[in-house]
mmCIF file of C-alpha atoms in Angstrom:
data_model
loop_
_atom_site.group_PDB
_atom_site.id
_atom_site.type_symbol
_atom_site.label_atom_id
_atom_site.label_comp_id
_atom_site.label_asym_id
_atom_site.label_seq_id
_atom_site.Cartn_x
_atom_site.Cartn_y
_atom_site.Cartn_z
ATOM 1 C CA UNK A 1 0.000 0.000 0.000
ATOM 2 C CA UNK A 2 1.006 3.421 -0.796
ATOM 3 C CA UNK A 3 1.112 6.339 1.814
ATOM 4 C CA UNK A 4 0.943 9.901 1.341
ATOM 5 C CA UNK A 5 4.215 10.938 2.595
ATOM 6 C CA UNK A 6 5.814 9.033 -0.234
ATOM 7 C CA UNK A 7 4.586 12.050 -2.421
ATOM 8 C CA UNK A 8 4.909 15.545 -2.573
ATOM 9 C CA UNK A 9 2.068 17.619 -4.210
ATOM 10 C CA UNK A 10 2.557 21.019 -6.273
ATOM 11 C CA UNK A 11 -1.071 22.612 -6.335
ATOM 12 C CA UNK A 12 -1.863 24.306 -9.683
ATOM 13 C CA UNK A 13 -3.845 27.429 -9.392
ATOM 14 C CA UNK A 14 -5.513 29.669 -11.880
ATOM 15 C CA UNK A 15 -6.369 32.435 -9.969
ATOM 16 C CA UNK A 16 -8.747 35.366 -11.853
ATOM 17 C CA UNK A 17 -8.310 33.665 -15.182
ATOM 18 C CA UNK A 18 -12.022 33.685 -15.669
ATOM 19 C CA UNK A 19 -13.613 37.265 -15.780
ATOM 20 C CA UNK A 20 -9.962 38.644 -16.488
ATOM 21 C CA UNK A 21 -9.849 40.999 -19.633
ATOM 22 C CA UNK A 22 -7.376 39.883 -22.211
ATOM 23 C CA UNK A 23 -5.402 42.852 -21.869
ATOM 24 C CA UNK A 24 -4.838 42.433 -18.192
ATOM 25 C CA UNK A 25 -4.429 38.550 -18.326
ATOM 26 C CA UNK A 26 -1.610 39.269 -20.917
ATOM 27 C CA UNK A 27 0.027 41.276 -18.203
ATOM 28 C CA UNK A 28 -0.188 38.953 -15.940
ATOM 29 C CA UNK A 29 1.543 36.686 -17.913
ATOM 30 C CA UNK A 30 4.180 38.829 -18.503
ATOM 31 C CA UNK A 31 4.436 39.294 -14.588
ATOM 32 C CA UNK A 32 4.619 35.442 -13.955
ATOM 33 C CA UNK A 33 1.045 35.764 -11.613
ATOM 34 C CA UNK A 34 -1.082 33.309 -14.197
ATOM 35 C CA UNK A 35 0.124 29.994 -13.940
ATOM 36 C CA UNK A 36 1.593 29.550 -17.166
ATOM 37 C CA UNK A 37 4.667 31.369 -16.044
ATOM 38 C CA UNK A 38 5.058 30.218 -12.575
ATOM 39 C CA UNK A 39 4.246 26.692 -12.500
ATOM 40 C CA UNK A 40 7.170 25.231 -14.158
ATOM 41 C CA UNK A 41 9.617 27.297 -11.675
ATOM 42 C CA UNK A 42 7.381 26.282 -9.028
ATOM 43 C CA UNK A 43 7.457 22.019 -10.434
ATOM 44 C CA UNK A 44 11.189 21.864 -10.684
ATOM 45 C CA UNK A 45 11.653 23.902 -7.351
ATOM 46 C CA UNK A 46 9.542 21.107 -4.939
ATOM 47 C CA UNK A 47 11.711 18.338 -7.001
ATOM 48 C CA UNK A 48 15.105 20.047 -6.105
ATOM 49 C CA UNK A 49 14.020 19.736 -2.263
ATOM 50 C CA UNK A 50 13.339 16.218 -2.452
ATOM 51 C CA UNK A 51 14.724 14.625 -5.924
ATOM 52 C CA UNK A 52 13.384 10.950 -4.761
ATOM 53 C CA UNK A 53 10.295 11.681 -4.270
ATOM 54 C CA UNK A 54 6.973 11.222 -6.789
ATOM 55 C CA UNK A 55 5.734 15.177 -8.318
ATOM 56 C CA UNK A 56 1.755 15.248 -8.198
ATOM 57 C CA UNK A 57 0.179 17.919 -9.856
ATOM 58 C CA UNK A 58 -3.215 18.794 -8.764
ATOM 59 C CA UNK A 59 -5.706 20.020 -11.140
ATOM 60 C CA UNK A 60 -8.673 20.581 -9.500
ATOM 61 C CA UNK A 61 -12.069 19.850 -12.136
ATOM 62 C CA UNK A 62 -14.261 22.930 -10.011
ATOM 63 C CA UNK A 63 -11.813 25.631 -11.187
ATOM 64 C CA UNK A 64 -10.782 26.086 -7.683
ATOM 65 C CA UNK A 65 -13.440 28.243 -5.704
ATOM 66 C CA UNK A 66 -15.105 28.721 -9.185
ATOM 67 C CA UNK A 67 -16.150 25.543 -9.316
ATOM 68 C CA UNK A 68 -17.245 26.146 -13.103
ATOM 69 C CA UNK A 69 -19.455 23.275 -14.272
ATOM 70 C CA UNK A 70 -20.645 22.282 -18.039
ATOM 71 C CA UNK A 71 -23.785 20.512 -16.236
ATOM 72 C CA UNK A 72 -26.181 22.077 -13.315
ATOM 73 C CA UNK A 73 -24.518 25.589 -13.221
ATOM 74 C CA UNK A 74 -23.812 25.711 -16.755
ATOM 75 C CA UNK A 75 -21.243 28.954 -15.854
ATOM 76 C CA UNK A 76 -18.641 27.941 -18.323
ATOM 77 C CA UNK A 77 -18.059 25.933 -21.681
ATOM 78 C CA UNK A 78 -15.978 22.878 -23.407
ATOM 79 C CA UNK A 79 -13.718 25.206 -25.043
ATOM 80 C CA UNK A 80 -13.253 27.746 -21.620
ATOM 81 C CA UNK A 81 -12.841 24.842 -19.318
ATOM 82 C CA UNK A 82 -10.085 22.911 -22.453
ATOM 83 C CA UNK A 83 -8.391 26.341 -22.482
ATOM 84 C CA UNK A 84 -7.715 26.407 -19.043
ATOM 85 C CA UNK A 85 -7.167 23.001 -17.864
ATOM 86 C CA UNK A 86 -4.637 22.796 -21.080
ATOM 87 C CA UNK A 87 -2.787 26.226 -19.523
ATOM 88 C CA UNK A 88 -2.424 23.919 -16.207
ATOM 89 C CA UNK A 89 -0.963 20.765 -17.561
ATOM 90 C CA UNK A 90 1.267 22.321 -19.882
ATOM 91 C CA UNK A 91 3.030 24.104 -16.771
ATOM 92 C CA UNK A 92 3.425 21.224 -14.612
ATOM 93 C CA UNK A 93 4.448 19.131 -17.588
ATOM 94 C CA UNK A 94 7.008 21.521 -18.524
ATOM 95 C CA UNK A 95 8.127 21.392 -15.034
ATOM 96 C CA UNK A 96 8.920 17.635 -14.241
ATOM 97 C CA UNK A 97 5.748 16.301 -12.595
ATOM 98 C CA UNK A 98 5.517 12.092 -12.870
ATOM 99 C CA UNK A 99 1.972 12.183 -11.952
ATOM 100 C CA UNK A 100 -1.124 14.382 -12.855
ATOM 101 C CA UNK A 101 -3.848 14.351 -10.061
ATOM 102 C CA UNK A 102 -7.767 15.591 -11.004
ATOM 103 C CA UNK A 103 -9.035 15.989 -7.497
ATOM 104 C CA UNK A 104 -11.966 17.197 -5.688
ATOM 105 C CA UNK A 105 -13.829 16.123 -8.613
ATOM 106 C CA UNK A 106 -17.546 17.099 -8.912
ATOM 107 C CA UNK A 107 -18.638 15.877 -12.374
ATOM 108 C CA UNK A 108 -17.344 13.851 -15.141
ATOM 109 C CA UNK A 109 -17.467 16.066 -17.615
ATOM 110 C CA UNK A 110 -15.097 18.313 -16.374
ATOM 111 C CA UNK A 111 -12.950 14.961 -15.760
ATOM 112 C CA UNK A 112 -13.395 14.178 -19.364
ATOM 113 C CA UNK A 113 -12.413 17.793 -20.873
ATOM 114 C CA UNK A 114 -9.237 17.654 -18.175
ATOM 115 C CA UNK A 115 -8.177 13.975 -19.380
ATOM 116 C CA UNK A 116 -8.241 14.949 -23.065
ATOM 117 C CA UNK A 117 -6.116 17.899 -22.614
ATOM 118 C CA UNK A 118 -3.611 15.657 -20.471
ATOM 119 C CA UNK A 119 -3.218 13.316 -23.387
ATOM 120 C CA UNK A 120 -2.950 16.089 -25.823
ATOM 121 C CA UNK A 121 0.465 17.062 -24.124
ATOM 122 C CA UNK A 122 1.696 13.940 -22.666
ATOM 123 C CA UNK A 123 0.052 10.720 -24.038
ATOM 124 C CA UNK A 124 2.004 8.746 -21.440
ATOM 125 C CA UNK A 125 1.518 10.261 -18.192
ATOM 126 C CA UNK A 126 -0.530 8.646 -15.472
ATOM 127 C CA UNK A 127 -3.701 9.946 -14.601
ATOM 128 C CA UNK A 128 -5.242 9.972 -11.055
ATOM 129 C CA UNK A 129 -9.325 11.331 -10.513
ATOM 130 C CA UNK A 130 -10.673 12.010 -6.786
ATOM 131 C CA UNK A 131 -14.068 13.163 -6.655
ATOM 132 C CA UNK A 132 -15.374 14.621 -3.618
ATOM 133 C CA UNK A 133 -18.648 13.012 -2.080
ATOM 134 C CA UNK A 134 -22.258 14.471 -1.327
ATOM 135 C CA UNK A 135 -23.272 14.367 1.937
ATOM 136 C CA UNK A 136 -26.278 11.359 0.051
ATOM 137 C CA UNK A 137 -24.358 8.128 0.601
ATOM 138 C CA UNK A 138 -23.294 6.896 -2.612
ATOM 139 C CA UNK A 139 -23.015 10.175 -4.403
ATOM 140 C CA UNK A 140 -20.953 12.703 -5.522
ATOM 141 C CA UNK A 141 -20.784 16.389 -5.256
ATOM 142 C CA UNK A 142 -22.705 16.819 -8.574
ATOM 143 C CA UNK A 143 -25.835 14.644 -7.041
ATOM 144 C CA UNK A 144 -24.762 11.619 -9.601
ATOM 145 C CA UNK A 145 -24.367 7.999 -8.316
ATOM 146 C CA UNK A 146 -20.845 6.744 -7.878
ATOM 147 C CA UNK A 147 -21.796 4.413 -10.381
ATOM 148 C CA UNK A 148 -22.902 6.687 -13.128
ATOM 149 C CA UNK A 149 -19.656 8.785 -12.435
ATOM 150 C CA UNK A 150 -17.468 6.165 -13.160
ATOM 151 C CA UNK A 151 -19.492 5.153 -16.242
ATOM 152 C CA UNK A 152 -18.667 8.292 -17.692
ATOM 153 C CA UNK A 153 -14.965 8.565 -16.933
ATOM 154 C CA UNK A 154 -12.039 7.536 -19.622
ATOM 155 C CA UNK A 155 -11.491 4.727 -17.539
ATOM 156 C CA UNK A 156 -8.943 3.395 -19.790
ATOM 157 C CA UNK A 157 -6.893 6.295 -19.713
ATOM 158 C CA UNK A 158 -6.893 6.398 -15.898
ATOM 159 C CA UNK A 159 -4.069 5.273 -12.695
ATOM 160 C CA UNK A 160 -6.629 5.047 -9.990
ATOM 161 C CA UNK A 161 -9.898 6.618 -8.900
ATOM 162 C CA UNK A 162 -11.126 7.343 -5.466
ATOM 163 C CA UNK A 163 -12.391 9.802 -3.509
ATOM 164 C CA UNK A 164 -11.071 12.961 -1.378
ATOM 165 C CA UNK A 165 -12.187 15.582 0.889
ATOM 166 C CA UNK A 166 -14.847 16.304 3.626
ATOM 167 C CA UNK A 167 -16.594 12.679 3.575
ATOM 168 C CA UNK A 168 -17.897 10.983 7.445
ATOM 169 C CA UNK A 169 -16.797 7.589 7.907
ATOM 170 C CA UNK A 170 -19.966 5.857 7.023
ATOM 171 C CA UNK A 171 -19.833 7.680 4.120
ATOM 172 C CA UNK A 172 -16.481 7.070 2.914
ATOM 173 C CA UNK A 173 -17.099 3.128 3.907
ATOM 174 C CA UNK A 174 -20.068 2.950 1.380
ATOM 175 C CA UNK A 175 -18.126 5.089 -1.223
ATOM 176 C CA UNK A 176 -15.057 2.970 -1.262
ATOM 177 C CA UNK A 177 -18.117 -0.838 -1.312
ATOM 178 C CA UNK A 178 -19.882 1.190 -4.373
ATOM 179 C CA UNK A 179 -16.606 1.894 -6.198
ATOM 180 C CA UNK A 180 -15.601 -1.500 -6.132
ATOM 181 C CA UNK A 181 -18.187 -2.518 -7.860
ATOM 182 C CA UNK A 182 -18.181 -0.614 -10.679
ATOM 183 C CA UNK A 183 -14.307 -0.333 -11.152
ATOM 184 C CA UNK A 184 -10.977 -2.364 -10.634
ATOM 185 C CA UNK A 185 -8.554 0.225 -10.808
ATOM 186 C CA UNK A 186 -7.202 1.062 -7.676
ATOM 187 C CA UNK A 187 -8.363 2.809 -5.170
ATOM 188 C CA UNK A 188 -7.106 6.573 -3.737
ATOM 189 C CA UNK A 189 -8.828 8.129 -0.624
ATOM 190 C CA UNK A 190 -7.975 10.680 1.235
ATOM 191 C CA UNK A 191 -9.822 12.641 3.161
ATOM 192 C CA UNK A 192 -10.116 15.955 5.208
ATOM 193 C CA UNK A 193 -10.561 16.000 9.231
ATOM 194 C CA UNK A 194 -13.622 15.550 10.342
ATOM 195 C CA UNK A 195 -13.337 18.541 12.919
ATOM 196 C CA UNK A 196 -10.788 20.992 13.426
ATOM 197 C CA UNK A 197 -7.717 19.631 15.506
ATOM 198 C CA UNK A 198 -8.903 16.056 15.251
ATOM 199 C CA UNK A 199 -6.235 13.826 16.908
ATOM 200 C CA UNK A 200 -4.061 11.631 14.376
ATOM 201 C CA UNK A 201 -5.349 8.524 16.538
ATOM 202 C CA UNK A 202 -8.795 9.437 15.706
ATOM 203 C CA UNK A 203 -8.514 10.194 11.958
ATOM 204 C CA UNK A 204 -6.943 6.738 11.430
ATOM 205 C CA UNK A 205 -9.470 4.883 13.221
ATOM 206 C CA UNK A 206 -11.766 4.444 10.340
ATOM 207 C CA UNK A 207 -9.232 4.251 7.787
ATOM 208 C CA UNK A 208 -7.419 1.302 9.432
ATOM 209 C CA UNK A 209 -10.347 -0.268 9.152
ATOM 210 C CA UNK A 210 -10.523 0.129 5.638
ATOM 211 C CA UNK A 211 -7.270 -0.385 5.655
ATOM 212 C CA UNK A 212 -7.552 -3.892 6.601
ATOM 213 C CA UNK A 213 -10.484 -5.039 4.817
ATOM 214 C CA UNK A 214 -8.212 -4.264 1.874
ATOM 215 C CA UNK A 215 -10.247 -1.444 -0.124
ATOM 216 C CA UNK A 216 -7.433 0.681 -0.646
ATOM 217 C CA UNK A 217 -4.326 0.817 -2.680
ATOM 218 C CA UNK A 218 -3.400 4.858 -2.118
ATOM 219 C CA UNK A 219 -4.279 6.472 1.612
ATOM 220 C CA UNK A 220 -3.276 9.892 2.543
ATOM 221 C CA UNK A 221 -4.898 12.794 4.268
ATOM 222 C CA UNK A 222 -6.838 15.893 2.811
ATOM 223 C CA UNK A 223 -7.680 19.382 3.935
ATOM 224 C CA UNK A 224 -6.147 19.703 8.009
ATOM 225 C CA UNK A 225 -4.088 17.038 8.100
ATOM 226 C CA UNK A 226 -0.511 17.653 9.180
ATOM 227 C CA UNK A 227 2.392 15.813 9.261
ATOM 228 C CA UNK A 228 2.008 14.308 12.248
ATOM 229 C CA UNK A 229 -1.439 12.470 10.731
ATOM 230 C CA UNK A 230 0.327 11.420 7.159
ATOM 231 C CA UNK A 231 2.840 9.575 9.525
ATOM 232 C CA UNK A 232 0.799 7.967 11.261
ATOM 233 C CA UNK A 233 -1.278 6.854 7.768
ATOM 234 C CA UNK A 234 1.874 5.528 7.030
ATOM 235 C CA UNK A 235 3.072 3.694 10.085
ATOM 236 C CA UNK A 236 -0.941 1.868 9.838
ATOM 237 C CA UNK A 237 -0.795 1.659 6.191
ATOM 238 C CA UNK A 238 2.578 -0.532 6.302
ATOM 239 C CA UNK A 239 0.988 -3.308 8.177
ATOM 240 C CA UNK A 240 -1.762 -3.747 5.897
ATOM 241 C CA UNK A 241 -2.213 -5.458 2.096
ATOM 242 C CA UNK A 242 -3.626 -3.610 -0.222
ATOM 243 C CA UNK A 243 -6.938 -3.813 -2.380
ATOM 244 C CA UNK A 244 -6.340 -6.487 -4.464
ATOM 245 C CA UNK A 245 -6.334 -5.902 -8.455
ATOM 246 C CA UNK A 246 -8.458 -8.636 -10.820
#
């Protein structure tokens, strides 16, 4: 099983490229403050402090606190959200990641559009989706079943699928039983504390127990985990086989 601290993550951000006239995002671009001059600085720095390490880029689908969506909010298009997503990659790319990460996923779609544009630039390069869940077990963020999200993911151009974020135990238990149904990749979770300052003993509880039913193959920790909870992920995870792979 693989643990979180074997990674480091480099967090893409495209901050004000939507609403940003073309004038000013030019100038931004000339300052470095779009992501298209910054990210492959950024890439190669993180590798520098630790060469043996796996790069992840993150590329979240929602557009960060945008959350721009093709389906329910209909606040953006195929050719916007391509533009974009294709800005991203090609920075981290050009920087040295191993690994490109589509978390906090909210609807295929946006997967879809962010997966093409991937394979555009590097058709080689392994592919990780997260989605985040709805608080309706068996969902994700978008409302759709975990079933019908995976139906409409490029499976075959995917690492590993799973699931991320804010997500209660029961619900990440029934997440992780619905998944397996539906897919045989393997299986990333990580997710956020379920209250502020929760203990490292109690945010592995319920993972070790997923741990050891073997549903995972990836474990880490999401939003306000520290270090001291990735190492003790890792010390639990080490004792435990993974999800097995048919």
């Amino acid at each position: 099983m693989i643990a979180e601290d074997a990674f480091l993550e480099y967090d893409a951000h495209m901050d004000n490229y939507y609403g940003t006239p073309k004038g000013q995002l030019e100038d931004k671009l000339q300052k470095g403050s779009v992501i298209l001059d910054i990210e492959p600085n950024g890439a190669f720095n993180v590798r520098k402090e630790k060469a043996d390490a796996v790069l992840i880029f993150i590329a979240p689908p929602s557009m960060e606190e945008l959350e721009r969506r093709l389906r329910g909010r209909n606040d953006t298009t195929e050719e916007q959200l391509a533009e974009v997503y294709a800005t991203q990659i090609k920075g981290l790319i050009d920087g040295g990641v191993d690994l490109i990460l589509i978390e906090t996923a909210m609807d295929a779609a946006n997967v879809r559009i962010a997966v093409e544009q991937v394979r555009k630039l590097s058709p080689e390069m392994p592919i990780i989706v997260s989605a985040v869940l709805s608080r309706l077990e068996g969902r994700v963020a978008s409302g759709a079943t975990i079933a019908k999200f995976v139906e409409e993911l490029p499976m075959e151009e995917l690492l590993s699928v799973g699931f991320n974020c804010s997500m209660g135990d029961k619900q990440q238990a029934a997440a992780l039983k619905a998944l397996s149904v539906v897919s045989n990749k393997p299986v990333v979770l990580y997710p956020a504390l379920s209250q502020p300052q929760e203990a490292p003993n109690r945010f592995l509880k319920p993972l070790d127990t997923l741990m050891r039913a073997g549903g995972v193959n990836i474990i880490g920790g999401c939003c306000g985990t520290t270090p001291a909870h990735i190492e003790a992920l890792a010390k639990a995870a080490a004792r435990w086989r993974p999800r097995k792979i048919e």
